[in-house]
mmCIF file of C-alpha atoms in Angstrom:
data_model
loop_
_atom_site.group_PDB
_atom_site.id
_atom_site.type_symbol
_atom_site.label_atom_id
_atom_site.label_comp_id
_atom_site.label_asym_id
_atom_site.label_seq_id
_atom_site.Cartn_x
_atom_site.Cartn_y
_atom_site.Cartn_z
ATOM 1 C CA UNK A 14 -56.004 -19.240 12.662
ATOM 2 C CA UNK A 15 -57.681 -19.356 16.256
ATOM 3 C CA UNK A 16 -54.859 -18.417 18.959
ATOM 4 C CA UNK A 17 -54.526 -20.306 22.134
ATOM 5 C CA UNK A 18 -57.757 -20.138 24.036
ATOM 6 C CA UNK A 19 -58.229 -19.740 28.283
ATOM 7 C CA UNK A 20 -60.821 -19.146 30.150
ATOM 8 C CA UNK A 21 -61.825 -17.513 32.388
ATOM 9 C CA UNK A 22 -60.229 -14.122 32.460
ATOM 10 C CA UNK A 23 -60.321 -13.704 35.697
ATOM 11 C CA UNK A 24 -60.640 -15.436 38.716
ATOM 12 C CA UNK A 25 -61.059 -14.333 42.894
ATOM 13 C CA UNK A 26 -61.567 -16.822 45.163
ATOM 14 C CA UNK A 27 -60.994 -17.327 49.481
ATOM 15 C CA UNK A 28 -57.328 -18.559 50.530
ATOM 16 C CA UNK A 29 -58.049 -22.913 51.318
ATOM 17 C CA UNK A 30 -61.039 -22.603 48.027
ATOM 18 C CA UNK A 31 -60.101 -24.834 45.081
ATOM 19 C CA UNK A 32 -60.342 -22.989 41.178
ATOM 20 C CA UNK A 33 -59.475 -24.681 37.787
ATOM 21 C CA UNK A 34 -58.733 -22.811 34.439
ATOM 22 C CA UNK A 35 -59.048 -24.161 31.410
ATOM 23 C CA UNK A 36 -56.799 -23.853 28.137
ATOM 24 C CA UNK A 37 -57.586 -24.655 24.620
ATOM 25 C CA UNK A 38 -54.361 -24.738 22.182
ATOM 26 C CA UNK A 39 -54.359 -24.729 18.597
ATOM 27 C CA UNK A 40 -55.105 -27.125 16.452
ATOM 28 C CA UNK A 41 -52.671 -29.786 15.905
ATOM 29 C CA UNK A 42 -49.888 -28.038 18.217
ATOM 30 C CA UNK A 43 -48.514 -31.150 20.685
ATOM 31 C CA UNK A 44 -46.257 -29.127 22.879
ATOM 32 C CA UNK A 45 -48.630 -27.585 25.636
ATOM 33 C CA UNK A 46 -47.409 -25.211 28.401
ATOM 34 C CA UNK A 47 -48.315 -23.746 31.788
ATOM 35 C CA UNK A 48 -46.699 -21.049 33.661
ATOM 36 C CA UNK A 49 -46.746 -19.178 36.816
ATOM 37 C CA UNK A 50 -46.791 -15.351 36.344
ATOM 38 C CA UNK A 51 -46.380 -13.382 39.360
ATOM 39 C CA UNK A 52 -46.952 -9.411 39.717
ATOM 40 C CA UNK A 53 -43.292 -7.692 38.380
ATOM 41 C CA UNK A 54 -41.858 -11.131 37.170
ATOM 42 C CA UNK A 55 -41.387 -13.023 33.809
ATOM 43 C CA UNK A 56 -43.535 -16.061 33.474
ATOM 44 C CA UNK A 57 -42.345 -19.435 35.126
ATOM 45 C CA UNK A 58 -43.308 -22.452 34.429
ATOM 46 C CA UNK A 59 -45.081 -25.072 36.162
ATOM 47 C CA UNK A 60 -45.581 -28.388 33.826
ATOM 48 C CA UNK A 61 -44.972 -29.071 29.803
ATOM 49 C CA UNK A 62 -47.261 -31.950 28.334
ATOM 50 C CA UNK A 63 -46.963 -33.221 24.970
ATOM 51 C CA UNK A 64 -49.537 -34.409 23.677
ATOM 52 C CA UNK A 65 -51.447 -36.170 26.625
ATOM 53 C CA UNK A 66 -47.967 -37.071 28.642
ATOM 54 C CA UNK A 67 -46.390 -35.190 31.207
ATOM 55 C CA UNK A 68 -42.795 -34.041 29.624
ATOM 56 C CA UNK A 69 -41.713 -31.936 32.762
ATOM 57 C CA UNK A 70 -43.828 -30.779 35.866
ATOM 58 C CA UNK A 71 -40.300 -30.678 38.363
ATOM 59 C CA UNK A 72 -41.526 -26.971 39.112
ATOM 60 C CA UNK A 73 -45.149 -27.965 39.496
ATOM 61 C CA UNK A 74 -46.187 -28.068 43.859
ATOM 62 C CA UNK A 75 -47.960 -30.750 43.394
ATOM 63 C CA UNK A 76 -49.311 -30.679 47.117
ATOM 64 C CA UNK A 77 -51.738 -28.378 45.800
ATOM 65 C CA UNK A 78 -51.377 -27.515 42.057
ATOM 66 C CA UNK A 79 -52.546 -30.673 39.497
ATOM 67 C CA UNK A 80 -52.579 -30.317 35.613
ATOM 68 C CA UNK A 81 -53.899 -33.131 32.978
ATOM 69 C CA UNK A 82 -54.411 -32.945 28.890
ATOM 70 C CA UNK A 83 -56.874 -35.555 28.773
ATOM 71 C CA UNK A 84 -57.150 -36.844 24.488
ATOM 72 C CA UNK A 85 -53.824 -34.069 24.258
ATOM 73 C CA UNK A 86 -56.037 -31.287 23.478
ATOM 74 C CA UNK A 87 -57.701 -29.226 26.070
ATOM 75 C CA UNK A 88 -55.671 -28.897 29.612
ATOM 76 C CA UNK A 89 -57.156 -27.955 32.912
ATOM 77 C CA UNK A 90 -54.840 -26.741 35.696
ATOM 78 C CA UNK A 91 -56.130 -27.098 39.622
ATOM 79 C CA UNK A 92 -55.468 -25.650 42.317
ATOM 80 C CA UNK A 93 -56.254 -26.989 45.825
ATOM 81 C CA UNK A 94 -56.614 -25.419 47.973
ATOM 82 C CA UNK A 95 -55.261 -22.104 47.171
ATOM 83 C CA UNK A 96 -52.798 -19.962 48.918
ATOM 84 C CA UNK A 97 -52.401 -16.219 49.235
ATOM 85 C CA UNK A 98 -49.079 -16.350 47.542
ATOM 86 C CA UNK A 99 -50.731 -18.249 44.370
ATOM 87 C CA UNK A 100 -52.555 -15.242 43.281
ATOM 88 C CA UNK A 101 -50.910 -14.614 39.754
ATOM 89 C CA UNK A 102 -51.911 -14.383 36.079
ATOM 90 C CA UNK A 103 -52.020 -17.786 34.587
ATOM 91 C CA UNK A 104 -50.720 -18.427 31.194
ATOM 92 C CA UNK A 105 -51.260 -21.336 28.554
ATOM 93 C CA UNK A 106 -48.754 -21.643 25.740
ATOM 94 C CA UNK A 107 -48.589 -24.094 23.110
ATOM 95 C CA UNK A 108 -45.911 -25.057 20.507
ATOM 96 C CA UNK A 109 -45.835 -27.049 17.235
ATOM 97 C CA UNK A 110 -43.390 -29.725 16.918
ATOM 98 C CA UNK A 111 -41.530 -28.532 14.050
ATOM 99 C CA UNK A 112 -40.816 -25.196 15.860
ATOM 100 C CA UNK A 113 -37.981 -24.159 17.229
ATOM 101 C CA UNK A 114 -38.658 -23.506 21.123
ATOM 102 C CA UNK A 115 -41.397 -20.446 19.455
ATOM 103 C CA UNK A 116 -44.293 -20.692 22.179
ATOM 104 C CA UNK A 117 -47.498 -19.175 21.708
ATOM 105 C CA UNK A 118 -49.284 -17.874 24.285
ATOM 106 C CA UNK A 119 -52.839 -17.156 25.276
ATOM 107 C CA UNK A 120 -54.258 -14.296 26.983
ATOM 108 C CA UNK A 121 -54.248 -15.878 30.847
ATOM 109 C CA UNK A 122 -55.968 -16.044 33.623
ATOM 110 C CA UNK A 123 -55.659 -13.667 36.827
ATOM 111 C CA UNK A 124 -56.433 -15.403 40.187
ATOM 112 C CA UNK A 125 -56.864 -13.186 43.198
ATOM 113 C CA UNK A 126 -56.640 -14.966 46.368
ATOM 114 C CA UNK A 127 -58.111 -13.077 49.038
ATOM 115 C CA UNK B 9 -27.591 -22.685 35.473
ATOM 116 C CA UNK B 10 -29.409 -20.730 32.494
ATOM 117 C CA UNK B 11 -30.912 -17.493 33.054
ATOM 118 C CA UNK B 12 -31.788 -14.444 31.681
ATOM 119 C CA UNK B 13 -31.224 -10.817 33.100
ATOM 120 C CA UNK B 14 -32.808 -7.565 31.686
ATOM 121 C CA UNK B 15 -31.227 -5.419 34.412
ATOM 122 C CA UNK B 16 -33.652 -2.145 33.966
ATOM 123 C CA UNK B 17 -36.528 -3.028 35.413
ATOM 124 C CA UNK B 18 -38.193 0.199 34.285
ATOM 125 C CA UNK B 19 -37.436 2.788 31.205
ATOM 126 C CA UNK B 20 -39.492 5.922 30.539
ATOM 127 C CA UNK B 21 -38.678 7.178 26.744
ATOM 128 C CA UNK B 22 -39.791 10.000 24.855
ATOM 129 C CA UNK B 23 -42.069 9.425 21.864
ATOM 130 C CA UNK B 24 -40.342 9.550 18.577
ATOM 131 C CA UNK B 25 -37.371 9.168 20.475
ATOM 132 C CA UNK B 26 -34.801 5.641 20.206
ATOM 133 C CA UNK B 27 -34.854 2.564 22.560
ATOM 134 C CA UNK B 28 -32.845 -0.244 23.638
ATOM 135 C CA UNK B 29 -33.696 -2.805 26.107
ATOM 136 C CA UNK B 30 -30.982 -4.706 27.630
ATOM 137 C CA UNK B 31 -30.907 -8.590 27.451
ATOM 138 C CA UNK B 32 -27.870 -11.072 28.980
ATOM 139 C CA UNK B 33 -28.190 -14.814 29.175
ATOM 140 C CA UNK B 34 -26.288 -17.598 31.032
ATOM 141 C CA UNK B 35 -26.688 -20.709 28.281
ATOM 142 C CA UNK B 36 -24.413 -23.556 27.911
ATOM 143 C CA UNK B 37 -25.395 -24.308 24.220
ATOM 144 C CA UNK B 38 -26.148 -22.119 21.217
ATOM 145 C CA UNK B 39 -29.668 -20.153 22.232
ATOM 146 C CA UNK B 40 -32.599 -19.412 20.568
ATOM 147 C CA UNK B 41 -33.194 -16.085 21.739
ATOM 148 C CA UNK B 42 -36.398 -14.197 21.917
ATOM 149 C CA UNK B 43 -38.566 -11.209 22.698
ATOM 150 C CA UNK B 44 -42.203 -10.866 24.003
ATOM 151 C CA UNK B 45 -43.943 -8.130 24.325
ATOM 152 C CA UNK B 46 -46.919 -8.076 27.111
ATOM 153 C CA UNK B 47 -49.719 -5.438 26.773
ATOM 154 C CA UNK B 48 -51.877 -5.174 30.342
ATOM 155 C CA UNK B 49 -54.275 -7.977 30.963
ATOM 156 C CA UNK B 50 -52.548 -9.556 27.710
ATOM 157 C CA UNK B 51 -51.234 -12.613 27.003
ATOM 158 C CA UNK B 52 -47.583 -12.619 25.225
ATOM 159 C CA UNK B 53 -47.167 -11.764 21.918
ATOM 160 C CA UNK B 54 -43.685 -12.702 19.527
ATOM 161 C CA UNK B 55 -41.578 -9.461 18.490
ATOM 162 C CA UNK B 56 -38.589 -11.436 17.526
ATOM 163 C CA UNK B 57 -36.468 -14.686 17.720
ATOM 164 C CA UNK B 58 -32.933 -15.537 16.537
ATOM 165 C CA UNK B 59 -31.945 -19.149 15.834
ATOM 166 C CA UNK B 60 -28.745 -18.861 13.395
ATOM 167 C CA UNK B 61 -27.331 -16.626 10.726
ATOM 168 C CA UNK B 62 -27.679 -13.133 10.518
ATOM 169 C CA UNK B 63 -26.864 -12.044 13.975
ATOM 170 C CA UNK B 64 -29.556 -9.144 13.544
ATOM 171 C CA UNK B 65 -32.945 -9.736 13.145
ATOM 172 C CA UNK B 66 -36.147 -7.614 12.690
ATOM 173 C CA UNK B 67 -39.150 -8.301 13.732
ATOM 174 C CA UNK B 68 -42.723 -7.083 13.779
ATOM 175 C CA UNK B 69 -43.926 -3.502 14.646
ATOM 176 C CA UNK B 70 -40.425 -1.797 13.697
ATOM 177 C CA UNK B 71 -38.081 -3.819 16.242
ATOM 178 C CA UNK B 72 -35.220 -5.528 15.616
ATOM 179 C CA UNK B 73 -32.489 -7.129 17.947
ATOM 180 C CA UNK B 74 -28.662 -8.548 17.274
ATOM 181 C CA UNK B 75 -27.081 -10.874 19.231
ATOM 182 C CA UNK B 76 -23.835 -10.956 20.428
ATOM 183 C CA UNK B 77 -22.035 -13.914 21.452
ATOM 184 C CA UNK B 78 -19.264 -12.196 22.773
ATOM 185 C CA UNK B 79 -21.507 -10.607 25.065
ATOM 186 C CA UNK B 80 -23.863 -12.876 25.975
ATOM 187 C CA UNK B 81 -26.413 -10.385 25.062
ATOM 188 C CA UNK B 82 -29.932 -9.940 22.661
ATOM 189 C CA UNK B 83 -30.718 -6.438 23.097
ATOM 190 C CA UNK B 84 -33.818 -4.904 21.675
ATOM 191 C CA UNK B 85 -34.067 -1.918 19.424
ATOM 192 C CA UNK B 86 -36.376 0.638 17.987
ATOM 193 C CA UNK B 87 -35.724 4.031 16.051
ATOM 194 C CA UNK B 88 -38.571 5.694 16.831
ATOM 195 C CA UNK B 89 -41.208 4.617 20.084
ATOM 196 C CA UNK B 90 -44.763 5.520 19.752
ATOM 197 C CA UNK B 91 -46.920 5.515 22.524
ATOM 198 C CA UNK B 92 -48.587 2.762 21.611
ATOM 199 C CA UNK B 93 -45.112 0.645 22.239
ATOM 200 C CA UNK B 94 -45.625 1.812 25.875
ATOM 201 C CA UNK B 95 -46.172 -2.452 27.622
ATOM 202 C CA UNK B 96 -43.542 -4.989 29.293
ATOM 203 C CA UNK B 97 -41.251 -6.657 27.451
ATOM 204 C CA UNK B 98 -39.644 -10.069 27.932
ATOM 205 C CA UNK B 99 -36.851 -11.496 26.780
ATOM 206 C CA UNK B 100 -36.270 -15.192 26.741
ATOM 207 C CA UNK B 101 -33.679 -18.136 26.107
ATOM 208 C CA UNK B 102 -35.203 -21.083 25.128
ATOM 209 C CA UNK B 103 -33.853 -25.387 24.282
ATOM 210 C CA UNK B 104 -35.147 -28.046 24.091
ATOM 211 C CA UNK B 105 -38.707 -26.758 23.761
ATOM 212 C CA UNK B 106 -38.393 -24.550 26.825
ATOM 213 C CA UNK B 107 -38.374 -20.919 27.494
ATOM 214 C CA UNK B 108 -36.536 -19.250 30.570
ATOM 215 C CA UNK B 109 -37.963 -15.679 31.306
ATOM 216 C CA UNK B 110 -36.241 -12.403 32.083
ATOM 217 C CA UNK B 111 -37.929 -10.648 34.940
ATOM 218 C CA UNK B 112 -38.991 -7.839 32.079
ATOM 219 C CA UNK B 113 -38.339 -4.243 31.413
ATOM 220 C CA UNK B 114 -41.625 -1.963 31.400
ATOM 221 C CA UNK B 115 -41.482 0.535 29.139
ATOM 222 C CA UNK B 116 -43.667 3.626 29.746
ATOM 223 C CA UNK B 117 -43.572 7.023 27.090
ATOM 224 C CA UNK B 118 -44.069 10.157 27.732
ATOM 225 C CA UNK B 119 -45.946 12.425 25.253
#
């Protein structure tokens, strides 16, 4: 089974610049995360969607950070424009509905902000 | 509020030697507990998790964890690290399909 998919890797960029990552979750899991991982800290997280609906983007600052799941598959996550203290590795999880709270996780995305 | 504390931020351990890695949550309802495991430029990857029953539970590559209620702790264990255990590890509290983080414990082992 394919694992939850992001790309890219890795991503530097100019402090004001705009950058989008992309996730790809597995097949047929609703529940669709993003978090926030900075350097020496566990991941946060910025907005849940399930399925195409937002479920819970309270930590999300949306002044410069905007998520969708367009047909509640892929999800792209935007930032702009970027800020020195929003370089961080990026992380997409997913979740099946029958689950219990188990997340899985893809490989994320590192954004440098210079 | 609910949280989770690993309070060592950093543990060096000697290969074939034993390790425990400290876990205490702040939950108001029964937890599902987990731990992660983070290798560098990795995503996270599921060691354990503990919903009910057994209040130990094994998990993959030779850990295992038991909760205690008492203490409002999941600790993590392993009888013997090898070096290839050496990454950051995360545990986690998690209802109504979310997860709360620990800041982690990296784990480093010396030769």
């Amino acid at each position: 089974e394919a694992g939850v998919a992001q790309s890219p890797r890795y991503k530097i960029i100019e402090k004001r610049q705009s950058v989008a990552f992309w996730c790809n979750p597995i097949s047929g899991h609703a529940t669709l995360y993003w978090y926030q991982q900075i350097l020496g800290q566990g991941p946060k997280l910025l907005i849940q969607f399930q399925n195409n609906g937002v479920v819970d983007d309270s930590q999300l600052p949306k002044d410069r950070f905007s998520a969708e799941r367009l047909k509640g598959v892929d999800s792209t996550l935007k930032i702009q424009p970027a800020k020195l203290e929003d370089s961080a590795v990026y992380l997409c999880a997913d979740r099946e509905s029958s689950s219990y709270n188990e997340q899985f996780f893809g490989p994320g995305t590192r954004l440098t902000v210079l | 509020a609910q949280s989770v504390t690993q309070p060592d931020i950093h543990i060096t351990v000697s290969e074939g030697a034993s390790l425990e890695l400290r876990c205490n949550y702040s939950y108001g309802a029964t937890p599902y507990l987990f731990w992660y495991v983070q290798s560098p430029g990795q995503g996270l990857q599921l060691l354990l998790k503990y919903f009910s029953g057994d209040t130990l539970v094994q998990g993959i590559k030779g850990f295992e964890a038991e909760f205690k209620r008492s203490q409002s702790s999941f600790n993590l264990r392993k009888p013997s690290v090898h070096w290839s255990d050496a990454a950051e590890y995360f545990c986690a509290v998690g209802g109504g399909g979310k997860l709360i983080f620990g800041q982690g414990t990296e784990l480093s082992v010396k030769p």
